[in-house]
Short mmCIF file of C-alpha atoms and ligand atoms in Angstrom, two decimals:
data_model
loop_
_atom_site.label_atom_id
_atom_site.label_comp_id
_atom_site.label_asym_id
_atom_site.label_seq_id
_atom_site.Cartn_x
_atom_site.Cartn_y
_atom_site.Cartn_z
CA UNK G 21 -17.84 -22.26 -20.69
CA UNK G 22 -19.48 -19.93 -23.15
CA UNK G 23 -19.17 -16.54 -24.80
CA UNK G 24 -22.86 -16.27 -25.55
CA UNK G 25 -24.12 -12.76 -24.77
CA UNK G 26 -27.80 -13.78 -24.83
CA UNK G 27 -27.48 -16.35 -22.02
CA UNK G 28 -25.35 -13.88 -20.02
CA UNK G 29 -27.93 -11.10 -20.41
CA UNK G 30 -30.74 -13.41 -19.36
CA UNK G 31 -28.80 -14.40 -16.24
CA UNK G 32 -27.84 -10.77 -15.47
CA UNK G 33 -31.46 -9.69 -15.71
CA UNK G 34 -32.60 -12.28 -13.21
CA UNK G 35 -29.62 -11.68 -10.85
CA UNK G 36 -30.37 -10.12 -7.46
CA UNK G 37 -26.86 -10.07 -5.99
CA UNK G 38 -23.99 -9.20 -8.32
CA UNK G 39 -20.29 -8.57 -7.71
CA UNK G 40 -17.74 -7.17 -10.15
CA UNK G 41 -14.01 -7.56 -9.51
CA UNK G 42 -12.22 -4.84 -11.45
CA UNK G 43 -8.56 -4.63 -12.48
CA UNK G 44 -6.11 -2.60 -14.51
CA UNK G 45 -7.39 -3.92 -17.87
CA UNK G 46 -10.58 -1.90 -17.30
CA UNK G 47 -8.54 1.29 -17.64
CA UNK G 48 -6.21 0.05 -20.40
CA UNK G 49 -8.31 1.68 -23.12
CA UNK G 50 -8.13 4.94 -21.19
CA UNK G 51 -4.38 4.78 -21.81
CA UNK G 52 -3.24 3.58 -18.38
CA UNK G 53 -0.79 0.66 -18.30
CA UNK G 54 -1.50 -2.67 -16.57
CA UNK G 55 0.92 -4.23 -14.06
CA UNK G 56 1.76 -7.53 -15.61
CA UNK G 57 2.70 -8.29 -19.20
CA UNK G 58 3.45 -5.51 -21.69
CA UNK G 59 3.30 -2.10 -20.04
CA UNK G 60 4.31 -3.50 -16.64
CA UNK G 61 7.72 -1.89 -16.83
CA UNK G 62 8.37 1.61 -15.54
CA UNK G 63 11.80 2.59 -16.80
CA UNK G 64 13.85 -0.51 -15.89
CA UNK G 65 11.64 -1.36 -12.93
CA UNK G 66 8.94 -3.96 -12.81
CA UNK G 67 5.92 -1.87 -11.66
CA UNK G 68 5.16 -4.55 -9.05
CA UNK G 69 8.61 -4.16 -7.49
CA UNK G 70 7.93 -0.45 -6.88
CA UNK G 71 4.62 -1.21 -5.15
CA UNK G 72 6.22 -2.35 -1.90
CA UNK G 73 7.06 -0.73 1.46
CA UNK G 74 10.63 -2.01 0.97
CA UNK G 75 11.05 -0.08 -2.29
CA UNK G 76 9.77 3.09 -0.60
CA UNK G 77 12.12 2.61 2.37
CA UNK G 78 15.05 2.04 0.01
CA UNK G 79 14.37 4.81 -2.48
CA UNK G 80 11.41 7.09 -1.61
CA UNK G 81 12.33 9.56 -4.37
CA UNK G 82 12.11 6.92 -7.11
CA UNK G 83 8.85 5.51 -5.73
CA UNK G 84 7.35 9.02 -5.49
CA UNK G 85 8.46 9.73 -9.08
CA UNK G 86 6.64 6.55 -10.16
CA UNK G 87 3.45 7.46 -8.28
CA UNK G 88 3.57 11.14 -9.19
CA UNK G 89 3.83 10.13 -12.85
CA UNK G 90 0.85 7.79 -12.44
CA UNK G 91 -1.20 10.50 -10.69
CA UNK G 92 -0.42 12.83 -13.60
CA UNK G 93 -1.36 10.20 -16.23
CA UNK G 94 -4.57 9.25 -14.39
CA UNK G 95 -5.64 12.90 -14.17
CA UNK G 96 -5.00 13.32 -17.90
CA UNK G 97 -6.96 10.13 -18.74
CA UNK G 98 -10.73 9.90 -19.10
CA UNK G 99 -13.07 7.13 -17.98
CA UNK G 100 -14.00 4.83 -20.85
CA UNK G 101 -17.35 3.28 -21.82
CA UNK G 102 -16.85 0.35 -19.45
CA UNK G 103 -16.43 2.65 -16.42
CA UNK G 104 -19.67 4.42 -17.42
CA UNK G 105 -21.59 1.17 -18.06
CA UNK G 106 -20.59 -0.20 -14.64
CA UNK G 107 -21.51 3.10 -12.97
CA UNK G 108 -24.93 2.94 -14.64
CA UNK G 109 -25.51 -0.66 -13.51
CA UNK G 110 -24.45 0.33 -9.97
CA UNK G 111 -26.88 3.26 -9.95
CA UNK G 112 -29.87 1.20 -11.05
CA UNK G 113 -29.28 -2.22 -9.42
CA UNK G 114 -29.82 -2.38 -5.64
CA UNK G 115 -27.82 -5.61 -5.23
CA UNK G 116 -24.66 -4.67 -7.15
CA UNK G 117 -21.23 -4.05 -5.66
CA UNK G 118 -17.97 -3.34 -7.51
CA UNK G 119 -14.68 -4.37 -5.90
CA UNK G 120 -12.00 -2.33 -7.60
CA UNK G 121 -8.30 -3.04 -7.41
CA UNK G 122 -7.70 0.12 -9.43
CA UNK G 123 -6.29 3.25 -7.82
CA UNK G 124 -6.73 5.58 -10.81
CA UNK G 125 -10.00 7.31 -9.83
CA UNK G 126 -11.63 6.66 -13.23
CA UNK G 127 -14.67 4.78 -11.84
CA UNK G 128 -15.31 7.69 -9.45
CA UNK G 129 -15.03 10.15 -12.35
CA UNK G 130 -17.58 8.05 -14.27
CA UNK G 131 -19.93 8.81 -11.33
CA UNK G 132 -19.98 5.27 -9.96
CA UNK G 133 -22.05 5.61 -6.76
CA UNK G 134 -19.44 5.60 -3.97
CA UNK G 135 -21.33 3.17 -1.73
CA UNK G 136 -21.33 0.64 -4.60
CA UNK G 137 -17.56 0.91 -5.15
CA UNK G 138 -15.09 -0.63 -2.73
CA UNK G 139 -11.50 0.43 -3.31
CA UNK G 140 -9.49 -2.63 -2.30
CA UNK G 141 -6.07 -1.11 -2.98
CA UNK G 142 -6.66 2.52 -2.01
CA UNK G 143 -6.25 5.51 -4.30
CA UNK G 144 -3.45 7.41 -6.02
CA UNK G 145 -5.19 10.52 -4.72
CA UNK G 146 -4.91 9.65 -1.05
CA UNK G 147 -1.78 10.40 0.91
CA UNK G 148 -0.77 9.40 4.42
CA UNK G 149 2.03 10.18 6.84
CA UNK G 150 4.72 7.52 7.24
CA UNK G 151 5.56 8.55 10.80
CA UNK G 152 4.62 5.88 13.32
CA UNK G 153 3.35 8.61 15.66
CA UNK G 154 1.17 10.44 13.15
CA UNK G 155 -2.15 9.32 11.67
CA UNK G 156 -2.48 12.08 9.06
CA UNK G 157 -4.22 11.01 5.88
CA UNK G 158 -6.04 13.09 3.28
CA UNK G 159 -7.28 13.29 -0.28
CA UNK G 160 -4.89 15.17 -2.50
CA UNK G 161 -5.30 15.89 -6.20
CA UNK G 162 -2.52 18.46 -6.54
CA UNK G 163 -0.40 17.72 -9.59
CA UNK G 164 2.50 17.82 -9.03
CA UNK G 165 2.09 17.27 -5.30
CA UNK G 166 5.38 19.13 -4.73
CA UNK G 167 7.35 21.17 -7.28
CA UNK G 168 10.25 18.68 -7.34
CA UNK G 169 7.90 16.03 -8.77
CA UNK G 170 6.80 18.06 -11.78
CA UNK G 171 7.15 15.95 -14.93
CA UNK G 172 10.30 17.31 -16.57
CA UNK G 173 10.09 18.84 -20.02
CA UNK G 174 12.65 18.57 -22.77
CA UNK G 175 13.68 22.07 -21.70
CA UNK G 176 14.72 20.74 -18.27
CA UNK G 177 16.73 17.87 -19.74
CA UNK G 178 20.32 19.11 -19.87
CA UNK G 179 21.13 17.09 -23.01
CA UNK G 180 18.13 18.02 -25.18
CA UNK G 181 18.19 21.60 -23.82
CA UNK G 182 21.65 22.14 -25.24
CA UNK G 183 20.66 20.72 -28.58
CA UNK G 184 17.49 22.83 -28.77
CA UNK G 185 19.30 26.02 -27.91
CA UNK G 186 21.77 25.34 -30.66
CA UNK G 187 18.98 25.59 -33.23
CA UNK G 188 16.49 28.00 -31.68
CA UNK G 189 16.38 30.88 -29.26
CA UNK G 190 15.31 30.55 -25.61
CA UNK G 191 11.82 31.96 -26.18
CA UNK G 192 11.05 29.53 -28.97
CA UNK G 193 12.29 26.63 -26.81
CA UNK G 194 10.06 27.70 -23.90
CA UNK G 195 6.95 27.90 -26.09
CA UNK G 196 7.52 24.40 -27.36
CA UNK G 197 8.29 22.65 -24.09
CA UNK G 198 7.14 19.06 -24.19
CA UNK G 199 6.65 16.79 -21.18
CA UNK G 200 9.12 13.94 -21.20
CA UNK G 201 7.84 10.36 -21.10
CA UNK G 202 9.72 9.44 -17.95
CA UNK G 203 8.31 5.89 -18.01
CA UNK G 204 10.87 5.30 -20.77
CA UNK G 205 14.25 4.31 -19.33
CA UNK G 206 16.06 6.16 -22.15
CA UNK G 207 14.53 9.44 -21.04
CA UNK G 208 16.16 11.84 -18.60
CA UNK G 209 14.90 11.60 -15.00
CA UNK G 210 16.08 14.28 -12.57
CA UNK G 211 17.42 13.13 -9.22
CA UNK G 212 15.43 14.39 -6.27
CA UNK G 213 16.47 15.02 -2.68
CA UNK G 214 14.39 13.38 0.05
CA UNK G 215 14.01 16.84 1.59
CA UNK G 216 12.06 17.89 -1.55
CA UNK G 217 9.50 15.07 -1.29
CA UNK G 218 6.00 15.64 0.14
CA UNK G 219 6.09 16.24 3.91
CA UNK G 220 3.28 15.73 6.40
CA UNK G 221 1.51 19.08 7.00
CA UNK G 222 0.39 17.90 10.44
CA UNK G 223 3.44 16.53 12.26
CA UNK G 224 5.84 18.37 9.90
CA UNK G 225 8.31 15.53 10.26
CA UNK G 226 7.14 12.42 8.47
CA UNK G 227 7.30 11.90 4.73
CA UNK G 228 3.96 11.50 3.04
CA UNK G 229 3.40 8.37 0.97
CA UNK G 230 0.74 7.38 -1.56
CA UNK G 231 -2.40 6.00 0.09
CA UNK G 232 -2.33 2.75 -1.84
CA UNK G 233 -1.99 -0.81 -0.56
CA UNK G 234 1.44 -2.27 -1.20
CA UNK G 235 2.40 -5.95 -1.07
CA UNK G 236 2.52 -7.26 2.49
CA UNK G 237 0.16 -4.53 3.72
CA UNK G 238 -3.37 -5.10 4.91
CA UNK G 239 -6.28 -3.90 2.85
CA UNK G 240 -8.42 -1.20 4.54
CA UNK G 241 -10.44 -2.96 7.24
CA UNK G 242 -13.56 -0.91 6.51
CA UNK G 243 -13.47 -2.08 2.89
CA UNK G 244 -12.84 -5.71 3.86
CA UNK G 245 -15.73 -5.59 6.35
CA UNK G 246 -18.11 -4.10 3.79
CA UNK G 247 -17.25 -6.76 1.21
CA UNK G 248 -17.43 -9.57 3.76
CA UNK G 249 -20.81 -8.29 4.94
CA UNK G 250 -22.14 -8.10 1.36
CA UNK G 251 -21.09 -11.72 0.80
CA UNK G 252 -22.20 -13.12 4.16
CA UNK G 253 -25.54 -11.22 4.11
CA UNK G 254 -26.36 -12.76 0.72
CA UNK G 255 -28.18 -16.10 0.83
CA UNK G 256 -26.99 -16.44 -2.71
CA UNK G 257 -24.73 -14.46 -5.03
CA UNK G 258 -25.92 -14.85 -8.58
CA UNK G 259 -23.03 -13.49 -10.59
CA UNK G 260 -19.47 -12.25 -10.32
CA UNK G 261 -17.95 -10.41 -13.28
CA UNK G 262 -14.15 -10.54 -13.36
CA UNK G 263 -13.13 -7.59 -15.52
CA UNK G 264 -9.63 -6.76 -16.78
CA UNK G 265 -7.74 -8.42 -13.97
CA UNK G 266 -5.20 -11.22 -13.86
CA UNK G 267 -6.93 -12.15 -10.55
CA UNK G 268 -3.52 -13.11 -9.21
CA UNK G 269 -3.31 -10.85 -6.15
CA UNK G 270 -4.87 -11.83 -2.83
CA UNK G 271 -7.17 -11.30 -1.04
CA UNK G 272 -8.90 -9.72 -4.09
CA UNK G 273 -8.56 -12.89 -6.20
CA UNK G 274 -10.22 -14.99 -3.49
CA UNK G 275 -13.51 -13.12 -3.91
CA UNK G 276 -14.13 -15.16 -7.07
CA UNK G 277 -14.13 -18.41 -5.07
CA UNK G 278 -16.05 -16.77 -2.21
CA UNK G 279 -18.76 -15.73 -4.66
CA UNK G 280 -18.79 -19.22 -6.23
CA UNK G 281 -19.24 -20.71 -2.77
CA UNK G 282 -22.43 -18.64 -2.57
CA UNK G 283 -23.63 -20.05 -5.89
CA UNK G 284 -22.34 -17.37 -8.27
CA UNK G 285 -21.76 -17.97 -11.94
CA UNK G 286 -18.57 -16.34 -13.20
CA UNK G 287 -18.21 -14.08 -16.25
CA UNK G 288 -14.65 -13.13 -17.20
CA UNK G 289 -13.99 -10.16 -19.47
CA UNK G 290 -10.32 -10.10 -20.43
CA UNK G 291 -8.13 -9.32 -23.43
CA UNK G 292 -6.13 -12.49 -22.82
CA UNK G 293 -7.92 -15.85 -23.00
CA UNK G 294 -5.20 -17.38 -20.81
CA UNK G 295 -6.05 -15.14 -17.82
CA UNK G 296 -8.58 -17.28 -15.99
CA UNK G 297 -9.27 -16.94 -12.27
CA UNK G 298 -7.09 -19.20 -10.09
CA UNK G 299 -9.79 -21.86 -9.63
CA UNK G 300 -10.29 -22.15 -13.42
CA UNK G 301 -13.57 -21.88 -15.29
CA UNK G 302 -16.61 -24.14 -15.25
CA UNK G 303 -19.07 -25.22 -17.90
CA UNK G 304 -21.70 -22.64 -17.01
CA UNK G 305 -19.26 -19.69 -16.79
CA UNK G 306 -18.70 -17.11 -19.52
CA UNK G 307 -15.47 -15.81 -21.02
CA UNK G 308 -15.70 -12.69 -23.18
CA UNK G 309 -12.33 -12.15 -24.81
CA UNK G 310 -11.32 -8.65 -25.86
CA UNK G 311 -11.16 -5.04 -24.76
CA UNK G 312 -13.24 -4.39 -21.63
CA UNK G 313 -14.07 -0.88 -22.87
CA UNK G 314 -15.86 -2.44 -25.80
CA UNK G 315 -17.28 -5.63 -24.29
CA UNK G 316 -18.58 -4.38 -20.92
CA UNK G 317 -21.01 -1.80 -22.41
CA UNK G 318 -22.12 -4.41 -24.94
CA UNK G 319 -22.96 -7.12 -22.41
CA UNK G 320 -24.51 -4.73 -19.87
CA UNK G 321 -26.73 -3.01 -22.44
C1 BJW S 20 -7.40 -6.32 -20.35
C2 BJW S 20 -7.16 -5.24 -21.21
C3 BJW S 20 -8.27 -4.68 -21.86
C4 BJW S 20 -5.27 -5.85 -20.36
N1 BJW S 20 -9.48 -5.19 -21.64
N2 BJW S 20 -8.59 -6.82 -20.17
C5 BJW S 20 -2.50 -15.85 -0.48
C6 BJW S 20 -1.70 -16.64 -1.28
C7 BJW S 20 -0.49 -16.16 -1.74
C8 BJW S 20 -0.04 -14.86 -1.43
C9 BJW S 20 -0.84 -14.10 -0.65
C10 BJW S 20 -2.05 -14.59 -0.17
N3 BJW S 20 -2.63 -13.61 0.56
C11 BJW S 20 -1.83 -12.52 0.55
C12 BJW S 20 -0.74 -12.80 -0.18
C13 BJW S 20 0.39 -11.87 -0.44
C14 BJW S 20 0.10 -10.84 -1.51
C15 BJW S 20 -0.23 -11.52 -2.84
O1 BJW S 20 -1.36 -11.61 -3.27
N4 BJW S 20 0.77 -11.95 -3.57
C16 BJW S 20 0.54 -12.52 -4.89
C17 BJW S 20 1.63 -12.07 -5.82
C18 BJW S 20 0.40 -14.02 -4.79
N5 BJW S 20 -0.99 -9.96 -1.13
C19 BJW S 20 -0.78 -8.91 -0.35
O2 BJW S 20 0.32 -8.66 0.09
C20 BJW S 20 -1.97 -8.05 -0.02
N6 BJW S 20 -2.03 -7.85 1.39
C21 BJW S 20 -2.45 -8.78 2.21
O3 BJW S 20 -2.92 -9.84 1.85
O4 BJW S 20 -2.33 -8.45 3.55
C22 BJW S 20 -2.40 -9.48 4.53
C23 BJW S 20 -1.14 -10.31 4.42
C24 BJW S 20 0.07 -9.68 4.44
C25 BJW S 20 1.24 -10.44 4.36
C26 BJW S 20 1.16 -11.82 4.21
C27 BJW S 20 -0.09 -12.43 4.15
C28 BJW S 20 -1.25 -11.65 4.27
C29 BJW S 20 -1.82 -6.67 -0.63
C30 BJW S 20 -1.89 -6.68 -2.11
C31 BJW S 20 -1.68 -5.26 -2.63
C32 BJW S 20 -1.56 -5.22 -4.15
N7 BJW S 20 -1.12 -3.93 -4.52
C33 BJW S 20 -0.98 -3.57 -5.92
C34 BJW S 20 -0.38 -2.16 -6.00
C35 BJW S 20 -1.41 -1.12 -5.61
C36 BJW S 20 -0.87 0.26 -5.73
C37 BJW S 20 -0.52 0.63 -7.15
O5 BJW S 20 -1.41 0.66 -8.03
O6 BJW S 20 0.64 0.88 -7.40
O7 BJW S 20 -2.25 -3.62 -6.57
S1 BJW S 20 -0.03 -4.75 -6.86
C38 BJW S 20 -0.98 -4.62 -8.34
O8 BJW S 20 -1.67 -5.88 -8.62
C39 BJW S 20 -2.08 -3.60 -8.01
C40 BJW S 20 -3.27 -4.20 -8.69
O9 BJW S 20 -4.46 -3.70 -8.15
C41 BJW S 20 -3.08 -5.68 -8.46
C42 BJW S 20 -3.82 -6.55 -9.42
O10 BJW S 20 -3.41 -6.34 -10.71
P1 BJW S 20 -4.48 -6.32 -11.90
O11 BJW S 20 -5.37 -5.18 -11.78
O12 BJW S 20 -5.09 -7.65 -12.00
O13 BJW S 20 -3.51 -6.02 -13.14
P2 BJW S 20 -2.67 -7.06 -13.99
O14 BJW S 20 -1.69 -6.27 -14.77
O15 BJW S 20 -2.16 -8.17 -13.18
O16 BJW S 20 -3.73 -7.68 -14.99
C43 BJW S 20 -4.35 -6.91 -15.99
C44 BJW S 20 -5.31 -7.81 -16.72
O17 BJW S 20 -6.03 -7.04 -17.65
C45 BJW S 20 -4.62 -8.93 -17.50
O18 BJW S 20 -5.32 -10.13 -17.25
C46 BJW S 20 -4.78 -8.51 -18.96
O19 BJW S 20 -4.89 -9.62 -19.84
C47 BJW S 20 -6.05 -7.72 -18.90
N8 BJW S 20 -6.20 -6.67 -19.92
N9 BJW S 20 -5.83 -4.97 -21.30
C48 BJW S 20 -9.62 -6.26 -20.86
N10 BJW S 20 -8.14 -3.63 -22.76
#
């Protein structure tokens, strides 16, 4: 296993069929937290434990607050150099396909050609109706999606509001309103009624939910079919780049072995040397350790 950029570049240049499996580490430099390890906590909740249908059934307000916060943060973030470098490779290479586990929309905003980007786990900016009888789904970029989910400011926190008003007048306080970092468990989080959560505009009964794939749910069949077709139509896959992902969630993680079975060499780009794909690494693989935002543009240059 090597970290030699020259041998990687030579292989990339001769590669006809290339996959890239993308994960949260790709967007870490854009300021968006990953799921596992540091940053994987939202308030006192493991982010993974909120990404389940059971969590939504138990406490839809909390889960919506988590996703509304993430929509807000993703809209405030900008794609980094790795998103742009991958988008450029996708635009110029006819045999390249990116399989993204990310839901943050940053690859799309870096102008990654949509047909070369398969969203395995959906998007923060899709919503769908939870009613069994309704099939409503739509793109939605409204932030906040409903007024109740607006990120509170220090002015709306009853404790800090009192303190502020003790030292300044109401006008001054309003001008200096600061959004609270509600990911921090010490910070005030308003309680929200279910009746104030996003409702389906079509059936007018069901709650809307984020259009992401939670644990135990199937990935979109159209996406799975496209990826399966790319792999099965290829006599050989030359390379799979595994970028900023712990590659611990299936079926996404299995694409590394599927690509290997078609002859692919594996290049891992990860900040943590311990995060190898499940099947381990082989002698002719590459591991580039560090920030994807720095390494990806460098090795794709
Ligand atoms: C950096 C960096 C920097 C940091 N630069 N790097 C086979 C075996 C066992 C279990 C299963 C199986 N098949 C299916 C399952 C069950 C389950 C599963 O995989 N469980 C595992 C825990 C084992 N899978 C499912 O349920 C899937 N559905 C399914 O298979 O349906 C059929 C079925 C159903 C029921 C039973 C059996 C079959 C659905 C999975 C959906 C995953 N959803 C989430 C949430 C999406 C919505 C949201 O965003 O909230 O997807 S979970 C979360 O994990 C999210 C991510 O996309 C995904 C992967 O995480 P990712 O991106 O890898 O992030 P991290 O944090 O794990 O890693 C970040 C990496 O970056 C780290 O390595 C860092 O070191 C690195 N890094 N900074 C470079 N600057």
